[in-house]
mmCIF file of N, CA and C in Angstrom:
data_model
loop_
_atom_site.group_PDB
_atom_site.id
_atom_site.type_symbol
_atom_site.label_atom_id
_atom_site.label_comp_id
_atom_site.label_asym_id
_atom_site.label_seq_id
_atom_site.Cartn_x
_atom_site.Cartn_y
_atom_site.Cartn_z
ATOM 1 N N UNK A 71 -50.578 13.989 -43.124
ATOM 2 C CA UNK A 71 -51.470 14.805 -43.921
ATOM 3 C C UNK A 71 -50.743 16.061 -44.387
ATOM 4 N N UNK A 72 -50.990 16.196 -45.487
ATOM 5 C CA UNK A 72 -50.738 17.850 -46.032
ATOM 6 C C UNK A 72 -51.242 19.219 -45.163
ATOM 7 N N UNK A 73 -50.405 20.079 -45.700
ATOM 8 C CA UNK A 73 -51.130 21.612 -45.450
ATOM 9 C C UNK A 73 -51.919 21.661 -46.194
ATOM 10 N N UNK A 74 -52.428 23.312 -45.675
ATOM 11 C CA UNK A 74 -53.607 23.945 -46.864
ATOM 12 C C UNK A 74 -52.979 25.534 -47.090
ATOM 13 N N UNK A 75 -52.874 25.729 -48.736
ATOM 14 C CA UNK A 75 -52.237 26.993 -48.659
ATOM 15 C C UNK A 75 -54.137 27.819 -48.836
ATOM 16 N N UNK A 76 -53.781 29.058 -48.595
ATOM 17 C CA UNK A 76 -55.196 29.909 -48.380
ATOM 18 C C UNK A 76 -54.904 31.311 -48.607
ATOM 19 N N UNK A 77 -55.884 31.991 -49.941
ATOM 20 C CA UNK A 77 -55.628 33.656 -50.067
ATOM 21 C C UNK A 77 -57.432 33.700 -49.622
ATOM 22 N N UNK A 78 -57.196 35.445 -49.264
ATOM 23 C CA UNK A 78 -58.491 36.225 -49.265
ATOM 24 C C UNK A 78 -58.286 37.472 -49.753
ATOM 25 N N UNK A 79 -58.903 37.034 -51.192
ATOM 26 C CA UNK A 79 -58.625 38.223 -52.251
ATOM 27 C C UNK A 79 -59.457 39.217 -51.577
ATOM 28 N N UNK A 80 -58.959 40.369 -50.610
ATOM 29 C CA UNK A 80 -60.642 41.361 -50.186
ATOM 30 C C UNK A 80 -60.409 42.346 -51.461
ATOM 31 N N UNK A 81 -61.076 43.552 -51.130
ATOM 32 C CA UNK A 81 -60.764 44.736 -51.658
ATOM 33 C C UNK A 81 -59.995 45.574 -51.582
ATOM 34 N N UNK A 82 -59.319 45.155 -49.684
ATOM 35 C CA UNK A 82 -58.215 46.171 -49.323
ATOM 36 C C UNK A 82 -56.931 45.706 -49.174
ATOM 37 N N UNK A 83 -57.044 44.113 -49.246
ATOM 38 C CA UNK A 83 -55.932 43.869 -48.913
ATOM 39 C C UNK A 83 -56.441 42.216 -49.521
ATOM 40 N N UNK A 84 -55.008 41.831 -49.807
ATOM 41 C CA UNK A 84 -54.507 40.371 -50.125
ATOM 42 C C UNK A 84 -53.681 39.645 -49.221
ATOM 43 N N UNK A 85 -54.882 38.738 -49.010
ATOM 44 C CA UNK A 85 -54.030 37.872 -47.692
ATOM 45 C C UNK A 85 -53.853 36.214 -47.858
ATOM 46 N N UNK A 86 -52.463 35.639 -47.394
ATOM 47 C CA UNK A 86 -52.163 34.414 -47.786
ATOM 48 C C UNK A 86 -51.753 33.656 -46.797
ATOM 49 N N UNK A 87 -51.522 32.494 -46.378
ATOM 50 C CA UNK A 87 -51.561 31.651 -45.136
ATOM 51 C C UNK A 87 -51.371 30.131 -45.654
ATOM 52 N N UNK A 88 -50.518 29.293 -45.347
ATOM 53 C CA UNK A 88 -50.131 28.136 -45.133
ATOM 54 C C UNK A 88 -50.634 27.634 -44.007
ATOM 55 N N UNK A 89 -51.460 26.814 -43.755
ATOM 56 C CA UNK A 89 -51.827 26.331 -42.376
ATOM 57 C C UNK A 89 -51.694 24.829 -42.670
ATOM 58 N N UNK A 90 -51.405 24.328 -41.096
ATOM 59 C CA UNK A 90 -50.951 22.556 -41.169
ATOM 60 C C UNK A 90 -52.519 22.247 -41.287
ATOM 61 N N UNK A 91 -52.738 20.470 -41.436
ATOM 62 C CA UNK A 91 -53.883 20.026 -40.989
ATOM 63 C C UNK A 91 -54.504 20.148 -39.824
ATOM 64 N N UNK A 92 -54.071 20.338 -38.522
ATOM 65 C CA UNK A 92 -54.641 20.524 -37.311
ATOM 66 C C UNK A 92 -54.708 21.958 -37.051
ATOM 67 N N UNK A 93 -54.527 22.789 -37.930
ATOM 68 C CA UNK A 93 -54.991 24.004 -37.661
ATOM 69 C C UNK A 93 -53.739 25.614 -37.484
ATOM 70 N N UNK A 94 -53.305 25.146 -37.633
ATOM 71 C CA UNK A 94 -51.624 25.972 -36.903
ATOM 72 C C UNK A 94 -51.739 26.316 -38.095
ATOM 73 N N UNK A 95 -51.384 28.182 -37.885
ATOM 74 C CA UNK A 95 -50.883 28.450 -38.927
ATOM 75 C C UNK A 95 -49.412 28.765 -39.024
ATOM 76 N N UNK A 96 -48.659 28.266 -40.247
ATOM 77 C CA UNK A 96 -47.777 27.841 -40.131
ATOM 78 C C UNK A 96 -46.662 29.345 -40.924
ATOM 79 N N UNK A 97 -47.278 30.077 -41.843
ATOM 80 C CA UNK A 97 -47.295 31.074 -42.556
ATOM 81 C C UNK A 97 -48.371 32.595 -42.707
ATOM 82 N N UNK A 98 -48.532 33.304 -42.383
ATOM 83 C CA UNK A 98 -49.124 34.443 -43.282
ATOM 84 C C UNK A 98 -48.684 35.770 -43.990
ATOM 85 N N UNK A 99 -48.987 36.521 -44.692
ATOM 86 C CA UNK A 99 -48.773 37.896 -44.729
ATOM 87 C C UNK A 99 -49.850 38.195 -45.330
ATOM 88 N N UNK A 100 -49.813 39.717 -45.176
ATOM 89 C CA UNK A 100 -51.254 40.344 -46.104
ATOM 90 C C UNK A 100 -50.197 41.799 -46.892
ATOM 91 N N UNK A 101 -50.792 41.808 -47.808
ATOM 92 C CA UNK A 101 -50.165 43.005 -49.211
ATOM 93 C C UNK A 101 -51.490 43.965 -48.925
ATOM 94 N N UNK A 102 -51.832 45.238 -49.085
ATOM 95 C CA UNK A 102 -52.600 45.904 -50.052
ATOM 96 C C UNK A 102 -52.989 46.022 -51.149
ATOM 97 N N UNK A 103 -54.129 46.019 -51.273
ATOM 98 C CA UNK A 103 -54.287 45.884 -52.774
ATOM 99 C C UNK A 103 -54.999 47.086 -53.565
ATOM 100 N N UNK A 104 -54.552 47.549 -54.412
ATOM 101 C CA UNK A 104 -54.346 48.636 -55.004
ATOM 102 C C UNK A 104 -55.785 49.332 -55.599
ATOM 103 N N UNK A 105 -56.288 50.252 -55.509
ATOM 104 C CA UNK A 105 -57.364 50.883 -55.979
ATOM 105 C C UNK A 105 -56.908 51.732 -57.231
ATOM 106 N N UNK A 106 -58.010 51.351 -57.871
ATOM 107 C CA UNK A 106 -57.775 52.770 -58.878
ATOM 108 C C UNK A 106 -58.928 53.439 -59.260
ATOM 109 N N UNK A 107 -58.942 54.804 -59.552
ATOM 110 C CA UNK A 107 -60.345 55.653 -60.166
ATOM 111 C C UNK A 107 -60.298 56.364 -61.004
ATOM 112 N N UNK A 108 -61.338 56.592 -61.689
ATOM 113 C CA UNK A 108 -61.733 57.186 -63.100
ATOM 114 C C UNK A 108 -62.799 58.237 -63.253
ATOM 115 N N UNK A 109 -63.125 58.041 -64.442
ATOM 116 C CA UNK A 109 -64.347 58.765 -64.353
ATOM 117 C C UNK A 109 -65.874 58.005 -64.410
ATOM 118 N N UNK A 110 -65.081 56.654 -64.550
ATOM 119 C CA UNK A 110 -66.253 55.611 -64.642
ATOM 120 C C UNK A 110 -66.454 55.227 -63.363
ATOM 121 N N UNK A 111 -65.534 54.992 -62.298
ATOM 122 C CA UNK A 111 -65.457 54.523 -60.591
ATOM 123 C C UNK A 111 -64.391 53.574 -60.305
ATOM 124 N N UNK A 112 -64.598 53.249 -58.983
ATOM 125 C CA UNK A 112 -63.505 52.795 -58.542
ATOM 126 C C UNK A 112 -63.083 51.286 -58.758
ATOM 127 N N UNK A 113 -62.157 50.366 -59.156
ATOM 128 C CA UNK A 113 -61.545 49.325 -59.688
ATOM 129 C C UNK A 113 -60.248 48.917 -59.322
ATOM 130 N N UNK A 114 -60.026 47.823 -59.094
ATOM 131 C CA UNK A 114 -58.847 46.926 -59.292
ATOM 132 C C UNK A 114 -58.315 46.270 -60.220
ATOM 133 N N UNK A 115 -57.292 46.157 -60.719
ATOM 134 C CA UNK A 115 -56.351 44.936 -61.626
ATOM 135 C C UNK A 115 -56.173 43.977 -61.331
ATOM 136 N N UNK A 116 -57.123 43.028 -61.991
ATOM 137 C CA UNK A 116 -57.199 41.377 -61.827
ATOM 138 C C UNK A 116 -55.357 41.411 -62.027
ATOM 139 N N UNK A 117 -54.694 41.196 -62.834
ATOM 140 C CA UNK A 117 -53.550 40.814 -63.112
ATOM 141 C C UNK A 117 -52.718 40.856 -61.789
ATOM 142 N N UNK A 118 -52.924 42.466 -61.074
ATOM 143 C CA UNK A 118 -52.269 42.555 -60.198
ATOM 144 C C UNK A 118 -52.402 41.906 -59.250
ATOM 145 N N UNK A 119 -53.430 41.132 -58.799
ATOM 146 C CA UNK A 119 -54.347 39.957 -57.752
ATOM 147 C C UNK A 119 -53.473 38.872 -58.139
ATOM 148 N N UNK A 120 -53.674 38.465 -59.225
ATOM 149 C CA UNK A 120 -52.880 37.248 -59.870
ATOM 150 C C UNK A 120 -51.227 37.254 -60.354
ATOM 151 N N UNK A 121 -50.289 38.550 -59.993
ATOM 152 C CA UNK A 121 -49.310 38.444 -59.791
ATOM 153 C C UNK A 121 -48.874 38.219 -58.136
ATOM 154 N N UNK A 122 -49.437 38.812 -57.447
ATOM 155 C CA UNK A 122 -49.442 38.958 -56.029
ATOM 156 C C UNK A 122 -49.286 37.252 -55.638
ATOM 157 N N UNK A 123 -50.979 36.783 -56.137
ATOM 158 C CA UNK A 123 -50.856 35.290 -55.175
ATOM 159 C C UNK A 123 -49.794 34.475 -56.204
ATOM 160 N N UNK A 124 -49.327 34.684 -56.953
ATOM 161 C CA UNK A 124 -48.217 33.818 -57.550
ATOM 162 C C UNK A 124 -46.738 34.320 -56.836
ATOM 163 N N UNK A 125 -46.456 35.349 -56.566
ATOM 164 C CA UNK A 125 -45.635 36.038 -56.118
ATOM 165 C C UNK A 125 -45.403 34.963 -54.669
ATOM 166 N N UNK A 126 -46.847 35.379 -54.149
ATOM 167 C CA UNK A 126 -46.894 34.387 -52.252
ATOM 168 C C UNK A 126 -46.638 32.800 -52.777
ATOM 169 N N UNK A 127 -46.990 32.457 -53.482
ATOM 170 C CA UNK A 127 -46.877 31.016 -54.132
ATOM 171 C C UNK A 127 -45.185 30.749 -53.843
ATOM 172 N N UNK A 128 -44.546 31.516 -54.996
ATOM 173 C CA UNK A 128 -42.917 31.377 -54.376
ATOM 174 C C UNK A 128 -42.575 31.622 -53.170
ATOM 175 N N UNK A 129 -42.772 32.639 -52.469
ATOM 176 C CA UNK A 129 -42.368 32.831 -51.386
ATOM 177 C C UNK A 129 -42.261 32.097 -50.281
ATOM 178 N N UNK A 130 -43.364 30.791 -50.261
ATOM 179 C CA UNK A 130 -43.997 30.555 -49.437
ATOM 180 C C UNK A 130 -43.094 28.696 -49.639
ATOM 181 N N UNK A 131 -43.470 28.278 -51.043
ATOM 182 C CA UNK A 131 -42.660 27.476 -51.858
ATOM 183 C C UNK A 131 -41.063 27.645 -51.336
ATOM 184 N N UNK A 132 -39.995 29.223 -51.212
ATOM 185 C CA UNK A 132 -39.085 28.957 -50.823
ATOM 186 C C UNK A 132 -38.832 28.942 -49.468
ATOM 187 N N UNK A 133 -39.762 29.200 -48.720
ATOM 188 C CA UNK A 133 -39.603 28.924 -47.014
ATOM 189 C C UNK A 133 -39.686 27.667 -46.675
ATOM 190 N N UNK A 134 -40.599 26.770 -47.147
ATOM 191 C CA UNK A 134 -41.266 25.419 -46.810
ATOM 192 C C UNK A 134 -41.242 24.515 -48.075
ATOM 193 N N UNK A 135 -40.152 24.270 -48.213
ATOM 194 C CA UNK A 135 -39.821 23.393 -49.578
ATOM 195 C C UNK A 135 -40.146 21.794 -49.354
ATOM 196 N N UNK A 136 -40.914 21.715 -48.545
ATOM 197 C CA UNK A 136 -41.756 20.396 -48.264
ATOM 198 C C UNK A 136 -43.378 20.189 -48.863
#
């Protein structure tokens, strides 16, 4: 059986994990994820979410090239 790769986009942090089928995790790290404020309130950059888990995508791709 395959792994399962896994993010949890929160608010404070971006977290990513490779786990086998029986449960082991086989990979993680977690990033921060960036706030920003205005005069309208407080927000994040989708882009920056979606460079991040592409970013873990390689990373993860060059550890476990299986």
């Amino acid at each position: 059986m395959g792994n399962f790769l896994c993010f949890d986009l929160g608010t404070t942090k971006i977290k990513s994990a490779l786990i086998s089928y029986d449960g082991n995790i086989i990979y993680s790290s977690e990033e921060k994820a960036k706030t920003y404020s205005d005069d309208e309130g407080v927000y994040q950059k989708p882009e920056e979410y979606f460079n991040t888990v592409v970013s873990e995508i390689k990373e993860i791709k060059k550890r476990y090239p299986y």
